Coordinates of C-alpha atoms in Angstrom, one line a residue:
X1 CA 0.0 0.0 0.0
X2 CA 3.2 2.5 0.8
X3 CA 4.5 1.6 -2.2
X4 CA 1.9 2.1 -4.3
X5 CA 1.0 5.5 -2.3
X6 CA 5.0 6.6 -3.5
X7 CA 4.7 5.5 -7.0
X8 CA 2.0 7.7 -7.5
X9 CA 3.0 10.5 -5.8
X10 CA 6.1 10.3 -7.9
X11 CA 3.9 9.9 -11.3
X12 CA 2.1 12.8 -10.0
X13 CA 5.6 15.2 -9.6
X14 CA 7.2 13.8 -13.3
X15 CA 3.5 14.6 -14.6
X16 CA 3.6 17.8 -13.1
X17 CA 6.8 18.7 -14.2
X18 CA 6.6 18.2 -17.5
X19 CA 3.4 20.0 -17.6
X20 CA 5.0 23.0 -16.4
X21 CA 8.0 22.7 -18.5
X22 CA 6.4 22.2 -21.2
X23 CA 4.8 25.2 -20.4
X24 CA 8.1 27.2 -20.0
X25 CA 9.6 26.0 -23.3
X26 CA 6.3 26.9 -25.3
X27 CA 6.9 30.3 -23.4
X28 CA 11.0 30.5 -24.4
X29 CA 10.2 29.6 -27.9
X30 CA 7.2 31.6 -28.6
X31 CA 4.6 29.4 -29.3
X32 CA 3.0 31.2 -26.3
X33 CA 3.7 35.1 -25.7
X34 CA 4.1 35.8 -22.2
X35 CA 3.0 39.2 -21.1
X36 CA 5.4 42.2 -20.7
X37 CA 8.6 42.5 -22.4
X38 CA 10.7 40.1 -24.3
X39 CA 12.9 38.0 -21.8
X40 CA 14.5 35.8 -24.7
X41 CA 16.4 38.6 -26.0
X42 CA 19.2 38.1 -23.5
X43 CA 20.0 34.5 -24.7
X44 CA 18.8 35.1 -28.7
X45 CA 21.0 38.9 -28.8
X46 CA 23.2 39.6 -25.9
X47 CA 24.2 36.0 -25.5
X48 CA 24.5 34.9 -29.1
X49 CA 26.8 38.3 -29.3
X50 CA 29.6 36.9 -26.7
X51 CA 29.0 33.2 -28.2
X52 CA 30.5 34.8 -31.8
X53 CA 33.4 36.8 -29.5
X54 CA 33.4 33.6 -27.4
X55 CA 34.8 31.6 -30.1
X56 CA 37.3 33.9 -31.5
X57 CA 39.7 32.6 -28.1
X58 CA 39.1 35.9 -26.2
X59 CA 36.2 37.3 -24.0
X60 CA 34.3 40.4 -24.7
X61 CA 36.4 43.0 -23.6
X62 CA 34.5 45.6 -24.9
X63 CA 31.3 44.6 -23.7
X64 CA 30.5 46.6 -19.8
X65 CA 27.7 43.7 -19.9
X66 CA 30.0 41.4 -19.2
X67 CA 30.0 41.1 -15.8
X68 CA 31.0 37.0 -14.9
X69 CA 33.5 35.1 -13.8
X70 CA 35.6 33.3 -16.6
X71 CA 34.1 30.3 -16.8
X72 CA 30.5 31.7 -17.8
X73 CA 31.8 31.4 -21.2
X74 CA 31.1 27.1 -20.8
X75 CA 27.7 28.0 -20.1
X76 CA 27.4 30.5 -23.3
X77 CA 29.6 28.4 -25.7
X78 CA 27.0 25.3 -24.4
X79 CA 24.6 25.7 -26.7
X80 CA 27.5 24.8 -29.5
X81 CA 26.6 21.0 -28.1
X82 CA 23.3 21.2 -30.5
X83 CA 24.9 22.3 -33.6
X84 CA 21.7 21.4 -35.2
X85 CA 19.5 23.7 -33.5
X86 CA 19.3 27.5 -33.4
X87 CA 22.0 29.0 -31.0
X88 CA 18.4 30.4 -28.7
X89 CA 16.4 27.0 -28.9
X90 CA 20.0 25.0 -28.5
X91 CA 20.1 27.0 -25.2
X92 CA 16.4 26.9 -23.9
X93 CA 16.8 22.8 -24.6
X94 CA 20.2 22.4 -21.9
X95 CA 18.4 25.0 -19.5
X96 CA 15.8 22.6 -19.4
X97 CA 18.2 19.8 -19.2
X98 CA 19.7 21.4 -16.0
X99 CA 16.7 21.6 -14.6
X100 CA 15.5 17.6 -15.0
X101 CA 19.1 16.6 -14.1
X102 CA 18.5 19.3 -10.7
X103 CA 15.0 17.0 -10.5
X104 CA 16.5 13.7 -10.5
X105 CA 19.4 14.5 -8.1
X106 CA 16.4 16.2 -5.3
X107 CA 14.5 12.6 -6.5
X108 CA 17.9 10.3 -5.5
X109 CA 18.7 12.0 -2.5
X110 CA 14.9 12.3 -0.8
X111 CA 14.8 8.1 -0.8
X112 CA 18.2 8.0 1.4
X113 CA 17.2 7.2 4.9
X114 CA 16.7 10.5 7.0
X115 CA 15.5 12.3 3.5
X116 CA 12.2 13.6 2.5
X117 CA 10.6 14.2 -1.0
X118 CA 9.7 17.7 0.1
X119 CA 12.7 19.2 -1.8
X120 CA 11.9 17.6 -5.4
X121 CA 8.4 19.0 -4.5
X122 CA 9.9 22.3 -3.6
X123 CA 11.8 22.7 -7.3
X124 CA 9.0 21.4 -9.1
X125 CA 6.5 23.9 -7.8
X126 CA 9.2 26.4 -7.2
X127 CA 11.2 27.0 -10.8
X128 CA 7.9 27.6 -12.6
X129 CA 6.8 29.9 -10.4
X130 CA 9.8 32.4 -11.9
X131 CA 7.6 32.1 -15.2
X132 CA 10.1 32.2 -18.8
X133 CA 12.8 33.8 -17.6
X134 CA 14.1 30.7 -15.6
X135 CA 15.0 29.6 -19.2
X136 CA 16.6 33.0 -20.5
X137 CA 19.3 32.7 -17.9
X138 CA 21.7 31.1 -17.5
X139 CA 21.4 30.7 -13.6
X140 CA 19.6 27.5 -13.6
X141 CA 22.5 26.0 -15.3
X142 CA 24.9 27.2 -12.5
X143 CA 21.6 26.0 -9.6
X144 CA 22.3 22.4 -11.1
X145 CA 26.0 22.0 -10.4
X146 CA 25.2 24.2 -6.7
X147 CA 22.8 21.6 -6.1
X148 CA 24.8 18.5 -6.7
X149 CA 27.8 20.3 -4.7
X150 CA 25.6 20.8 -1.4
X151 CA 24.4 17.1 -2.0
X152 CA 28.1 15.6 -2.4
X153 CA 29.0 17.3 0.9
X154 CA 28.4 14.4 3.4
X155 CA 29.6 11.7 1.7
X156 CA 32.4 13.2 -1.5
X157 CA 33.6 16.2 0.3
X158 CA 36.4 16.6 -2.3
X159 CA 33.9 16.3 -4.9
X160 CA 31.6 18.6 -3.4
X161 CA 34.5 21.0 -3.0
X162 CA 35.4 20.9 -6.6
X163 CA 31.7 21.7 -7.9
X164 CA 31.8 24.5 -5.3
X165 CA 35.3 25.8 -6.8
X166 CA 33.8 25.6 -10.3
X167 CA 30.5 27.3 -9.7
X168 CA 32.5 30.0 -8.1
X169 CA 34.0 30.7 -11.2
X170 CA 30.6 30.4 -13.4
X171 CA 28.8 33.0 -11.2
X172 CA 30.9 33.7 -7.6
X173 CA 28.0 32.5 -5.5
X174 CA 28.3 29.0 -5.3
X175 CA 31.8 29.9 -3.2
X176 CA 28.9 30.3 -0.2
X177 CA 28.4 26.6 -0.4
X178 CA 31.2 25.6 1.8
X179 CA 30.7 27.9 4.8
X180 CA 29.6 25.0 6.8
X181 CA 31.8 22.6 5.7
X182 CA 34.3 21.4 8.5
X183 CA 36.9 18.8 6.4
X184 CA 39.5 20.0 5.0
X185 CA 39.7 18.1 2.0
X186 CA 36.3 20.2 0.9
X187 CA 38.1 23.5 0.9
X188 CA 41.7 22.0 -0.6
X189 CA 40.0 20.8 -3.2
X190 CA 37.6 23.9 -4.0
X191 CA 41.0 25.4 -3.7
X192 CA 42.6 23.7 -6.3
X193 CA 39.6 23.8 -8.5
X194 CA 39.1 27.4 -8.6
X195 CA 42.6 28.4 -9.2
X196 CA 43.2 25.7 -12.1
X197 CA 40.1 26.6 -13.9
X198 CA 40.9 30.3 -13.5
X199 CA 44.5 29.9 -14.4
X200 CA 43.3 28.0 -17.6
X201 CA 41.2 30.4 -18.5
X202 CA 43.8 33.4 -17.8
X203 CA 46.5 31.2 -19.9
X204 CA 44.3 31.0 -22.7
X205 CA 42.2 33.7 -23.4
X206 CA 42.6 37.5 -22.9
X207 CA 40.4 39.0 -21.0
X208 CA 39.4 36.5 -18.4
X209 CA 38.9 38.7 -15.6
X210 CA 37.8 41.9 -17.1
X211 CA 34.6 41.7 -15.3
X212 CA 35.8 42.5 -12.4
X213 CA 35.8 46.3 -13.3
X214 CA 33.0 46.3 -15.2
X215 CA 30.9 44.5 -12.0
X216 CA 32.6 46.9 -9.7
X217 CA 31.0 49.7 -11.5
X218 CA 27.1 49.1 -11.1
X219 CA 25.0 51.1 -9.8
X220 CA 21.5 50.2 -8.0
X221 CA 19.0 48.1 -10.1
X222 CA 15.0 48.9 -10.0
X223 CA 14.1 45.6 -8.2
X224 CA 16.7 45.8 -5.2
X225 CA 16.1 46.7 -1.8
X226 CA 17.8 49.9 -2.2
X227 CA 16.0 51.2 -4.9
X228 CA 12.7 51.3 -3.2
X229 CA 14.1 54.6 -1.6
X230 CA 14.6 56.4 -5.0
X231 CA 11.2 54.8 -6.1
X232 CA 9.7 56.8 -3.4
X233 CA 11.7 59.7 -3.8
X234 CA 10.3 60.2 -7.3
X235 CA 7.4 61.1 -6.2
X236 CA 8.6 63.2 -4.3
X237 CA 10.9 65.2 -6.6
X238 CA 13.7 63.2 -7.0
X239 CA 15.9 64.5 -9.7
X240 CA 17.5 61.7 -11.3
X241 CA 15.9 59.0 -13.8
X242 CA 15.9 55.4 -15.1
X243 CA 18.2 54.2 -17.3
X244 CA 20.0 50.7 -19.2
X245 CA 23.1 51.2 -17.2
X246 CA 25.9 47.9 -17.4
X247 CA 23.1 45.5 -19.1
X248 CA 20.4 46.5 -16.4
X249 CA 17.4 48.9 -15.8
X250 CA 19.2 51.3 -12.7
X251 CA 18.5 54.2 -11.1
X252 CA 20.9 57.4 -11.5
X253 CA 21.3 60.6 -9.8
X254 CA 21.5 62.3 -6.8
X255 CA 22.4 59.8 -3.9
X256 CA 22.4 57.2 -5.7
X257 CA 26.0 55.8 -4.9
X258 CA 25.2 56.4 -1.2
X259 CA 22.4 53.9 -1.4
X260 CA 24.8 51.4 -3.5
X261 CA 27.2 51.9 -0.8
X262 CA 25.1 51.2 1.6
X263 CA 23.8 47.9 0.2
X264 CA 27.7 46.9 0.3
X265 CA 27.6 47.8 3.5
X266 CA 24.7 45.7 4.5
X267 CA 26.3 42.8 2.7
X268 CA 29.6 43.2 4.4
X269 CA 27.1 43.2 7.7
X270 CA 25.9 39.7 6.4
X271 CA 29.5 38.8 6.1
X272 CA 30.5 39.5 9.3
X273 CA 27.2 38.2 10.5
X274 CA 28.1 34.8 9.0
X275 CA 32.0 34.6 10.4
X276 CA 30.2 35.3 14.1
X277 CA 27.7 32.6 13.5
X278 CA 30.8 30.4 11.9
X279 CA 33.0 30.9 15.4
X280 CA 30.2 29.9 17.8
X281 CA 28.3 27.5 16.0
X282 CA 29.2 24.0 17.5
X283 CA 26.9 21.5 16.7
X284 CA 26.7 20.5 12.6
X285 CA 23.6 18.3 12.3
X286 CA 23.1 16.1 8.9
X287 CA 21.3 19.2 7.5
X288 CA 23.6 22.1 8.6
X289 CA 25.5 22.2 5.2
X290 CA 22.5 22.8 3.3
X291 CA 21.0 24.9 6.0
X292 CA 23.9 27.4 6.0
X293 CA 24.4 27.6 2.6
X294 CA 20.6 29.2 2.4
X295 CA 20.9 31.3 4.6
X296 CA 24.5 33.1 3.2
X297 CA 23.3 33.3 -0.5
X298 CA 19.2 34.3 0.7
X299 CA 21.3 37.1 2.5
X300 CA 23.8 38.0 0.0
X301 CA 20.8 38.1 -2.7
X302 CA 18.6 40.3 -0.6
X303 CA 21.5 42.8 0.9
X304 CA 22.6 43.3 -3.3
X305 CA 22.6 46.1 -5.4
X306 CA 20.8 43.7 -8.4
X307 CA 17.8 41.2 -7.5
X308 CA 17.2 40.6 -11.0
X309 CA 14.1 37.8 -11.2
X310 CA 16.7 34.9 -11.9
X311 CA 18.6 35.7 -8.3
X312 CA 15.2 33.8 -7.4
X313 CA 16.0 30.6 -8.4
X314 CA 19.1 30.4 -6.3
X315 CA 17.7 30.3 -3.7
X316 CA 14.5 27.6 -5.1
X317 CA 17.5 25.2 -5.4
X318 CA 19.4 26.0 -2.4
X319 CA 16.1 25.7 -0.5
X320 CA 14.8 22.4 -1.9
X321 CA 18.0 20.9 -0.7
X322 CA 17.0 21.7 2.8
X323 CA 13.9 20.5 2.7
X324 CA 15.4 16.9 1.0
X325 CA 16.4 16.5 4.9
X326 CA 13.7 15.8 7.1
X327 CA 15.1 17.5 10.1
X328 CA 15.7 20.4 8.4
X329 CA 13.4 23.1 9.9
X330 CA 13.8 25.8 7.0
X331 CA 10.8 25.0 5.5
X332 CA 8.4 28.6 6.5
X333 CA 12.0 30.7 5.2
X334 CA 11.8 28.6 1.8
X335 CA 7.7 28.9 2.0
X336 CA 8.6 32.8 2.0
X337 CA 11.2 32.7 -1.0
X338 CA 8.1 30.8 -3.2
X339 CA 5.9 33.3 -2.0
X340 CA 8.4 36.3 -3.4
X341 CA 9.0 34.3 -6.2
X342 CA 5.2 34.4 -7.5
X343 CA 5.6 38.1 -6.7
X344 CA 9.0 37.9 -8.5
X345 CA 7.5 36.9 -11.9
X346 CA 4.8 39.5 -11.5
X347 CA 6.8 42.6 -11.2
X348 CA 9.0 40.9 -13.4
X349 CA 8.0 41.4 -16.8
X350 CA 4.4 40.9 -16.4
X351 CA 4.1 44.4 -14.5
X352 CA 7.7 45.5 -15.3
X353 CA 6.6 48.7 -16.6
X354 CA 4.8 49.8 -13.8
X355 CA 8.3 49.1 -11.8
X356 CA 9.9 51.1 -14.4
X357 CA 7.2 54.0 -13.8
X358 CA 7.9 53.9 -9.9
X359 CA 3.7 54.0 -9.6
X360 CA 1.6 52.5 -6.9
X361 CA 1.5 49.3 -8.2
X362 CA 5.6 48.7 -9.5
X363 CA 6.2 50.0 -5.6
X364 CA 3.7 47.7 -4.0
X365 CA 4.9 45.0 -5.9
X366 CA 8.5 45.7 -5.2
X367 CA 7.9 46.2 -1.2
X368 CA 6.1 42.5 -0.9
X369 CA 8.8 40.9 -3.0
X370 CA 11.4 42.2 -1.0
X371 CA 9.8 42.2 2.0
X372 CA 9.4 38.6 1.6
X373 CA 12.9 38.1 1.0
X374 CA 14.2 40.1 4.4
X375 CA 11.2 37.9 6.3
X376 CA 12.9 34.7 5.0
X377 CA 16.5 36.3 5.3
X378 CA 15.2 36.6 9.3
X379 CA 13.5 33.8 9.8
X380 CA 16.0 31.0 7.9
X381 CA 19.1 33.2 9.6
X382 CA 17.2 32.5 13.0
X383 CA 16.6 28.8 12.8
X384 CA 20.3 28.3 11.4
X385 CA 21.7 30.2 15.0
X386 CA 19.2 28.4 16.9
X387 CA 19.4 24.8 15.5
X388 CA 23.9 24.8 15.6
X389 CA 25.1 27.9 18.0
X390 CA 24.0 26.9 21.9
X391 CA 22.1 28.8 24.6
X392 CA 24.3 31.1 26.8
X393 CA 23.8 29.8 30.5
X394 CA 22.9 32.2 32.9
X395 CA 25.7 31.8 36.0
X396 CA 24.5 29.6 38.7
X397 CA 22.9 31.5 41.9
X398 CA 25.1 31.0 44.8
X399 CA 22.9 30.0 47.8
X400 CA 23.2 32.3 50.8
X401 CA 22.2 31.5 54.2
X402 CA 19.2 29.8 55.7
X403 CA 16.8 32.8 57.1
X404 CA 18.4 33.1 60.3
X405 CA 21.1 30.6 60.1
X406 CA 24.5 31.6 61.7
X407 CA 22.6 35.0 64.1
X408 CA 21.1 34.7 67.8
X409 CA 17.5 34.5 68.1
X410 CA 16.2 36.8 70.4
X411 CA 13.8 35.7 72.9

């Protein structure tokens, strides 16, 4: 009867993701036209322009969009694989390829003993959530090879190690995977990883780390935290305006590097934040890898200058590994991040414009999106201390005398 309950809740999740997928692709490819602006044109213009530069042996030098580490290029050269399919369908097809390979490695790991289903139920539901844009990015890509690395961690920490190490250096987040992660042998071999596949890169094409300046010069994007203050301020007066700035819709004017500042500022909080909860943290249950690793990239991602839509489905992935251990109590924090990513996808581009225009409804949109994101950066940063850092004990009361002990009693 168990059995038979399991196998059709797993026909049930395969049915449901390939409905939704389906759904996705028909989306990416145009057979359906998704509301709001065009989010294939990153992969079919700006992508398909570094994939020609790409294959000259050099990176885009020239390009201020740009922004990733070396090893982004694998991820924009991939579509080459399909040689028999248009560079934009090529690429839509392996996105979606990540994303069932992300499916079956939540599937293996929820049947080990101690596991749960929850996190294969968590991506299913979660990824489509983000709408077509999960398919225009390369980010889910980078999700897959996260996952796997926060999955290897208990049993191939070497190998867990070197995904970490070579996700760091395909988008610099996955380097928060190993904050938890006590061998040795983990961080050696992220180590090793890193600096080979960086040194490669440096060796043999120009350019490799060009993106350091051109990331270092960004300002503050519509959707982040910070920008709710200069989408308030335009109705107020505010004298500066909206503009593509480094591949992104940003704010510029007055104050507005004050307010990027101050998001590096918060994240450098976070940092220090997560070094504290590093040093007194003592016990490292089963889940603790998976745990910690949410909560540094959910507080990274909402302390940024950028929350572009496809931040979201870091932290879908990071999340559904979590809840893949039954222990794990992170499931209201990764409740929250599906809850802002169905807002995610409706500021984002179904309502874009409205974000753009700074009105009532791009603000309110903006403020339950990232308010949902600082409620699950809270809560999920709460449960981590709680669950691995112990309670202070107060100092033990020193009895004093009886009532009367030691002192003549007068008659």
């Amino acid at each position: 009867m168990k059995t038979t309950a399991v196998r059709g809740s797993l026909a049930g999740l395969l049915l449901l993701w390939a409905l939704t997928r389906a759904a996705l692709l028909l989306c990416v490819l145009k057979v359906i036209v998704f509301p709001g602006p065009d989010v294939t044109s990153d992969v079919s213009v700006i992508y398909r322009g570094w994939y020609d530069v790409l294959r000259t042996g050099t990176f885009p030098l020239d390009d201020v969009t740009w922004q990733y580490p070396p090893a982004a290029a694998l991820a924009v050269l991939s579509p080459g694989l399909l040689p028999f399919l248009e560079y934009a369908t090529a690429f839509f097809v392996l996105a979606c390829l990540a994303d069932l390979v992300t499916l079956c490695l939540l599937l293996y790991a929820g049947r080990r003993p101690g596991r749960s289903p929850r996190g294969a139920w968590v991506w299913v539901v979660g990824v489509p959530l983000l709408g077509p844009t999960v398919y225009a990015r390369y980010d889910v890509m980078v999700t897959a090879v996260a996952v796997a690395a926060l999955l290897a961690a208990a049993r191939y920490p070497r190998l867990a190690g070197a995904l970490a190490g070579f996700g760091a250096l395909v988008k610099v987040w996955p380097a928060l995977l190993l904050i938890a992660v006590r061998r040795r042998g983990a961080w050696v071999s992220a180590a090793v990883t890193g600096a080979g596949v960086a040194g490669l890169f440096a060796a043999l094409m120009p350019g490799a780390f060009a993106f350091l300046a051109f990331q270092r010069d960004r300002g503050t994007e519509v959707e982040s935290l910070g920008a709710l203050v200069f989408h308030v301020a335009r109705q107020h007066g505010w004298e500066g305006e909206v503009l593509l700035n480094y591949g992104s819709v940003e704010f510029l004017g007055p104050y507005v590097d004050r307010v990027s500042t101050g998001a590096l500022v918060l994240s450098g909080a976070a940092l220090g934040w997560l070094v504290l909860w590093r040093v007194r943290a003592v016990r490292f249950p089963a889940h603790g890898v998976a745990d910690a690793a949410f909560v540094a990239v959910l507080l990274f991602t909402t302390t940024s200058r950028v929350i572009s839509p496809q931040y979201m489905v870091w932290l879908v992935g990071l999340g559904a590994v979590c809840l893949c251990f039954r222990e794990s109590r992170m499931g209201v924090a990764v409740g929250l991040v599906l809850g802002a990513s169905l807002v995610t996808v409706l500021e984002f581009p179904l309502w874009f414009a409205h974000v753009v225009a700074s009105d009532s409804l791009g603000i309110g949109l903006l403020v339950l999106r990232n308010g949902l994101l600082v409620a699950a950066a809270a809560v999920a940063a709460r449960v981590l201390w709680c669950t691995t850092v112990p309670r202070r004990r107060s100092a033990p009361r020193v009895p004093g005398p009886a009532r009367g002990a030691g002192t003549p009693v007068s008659s």
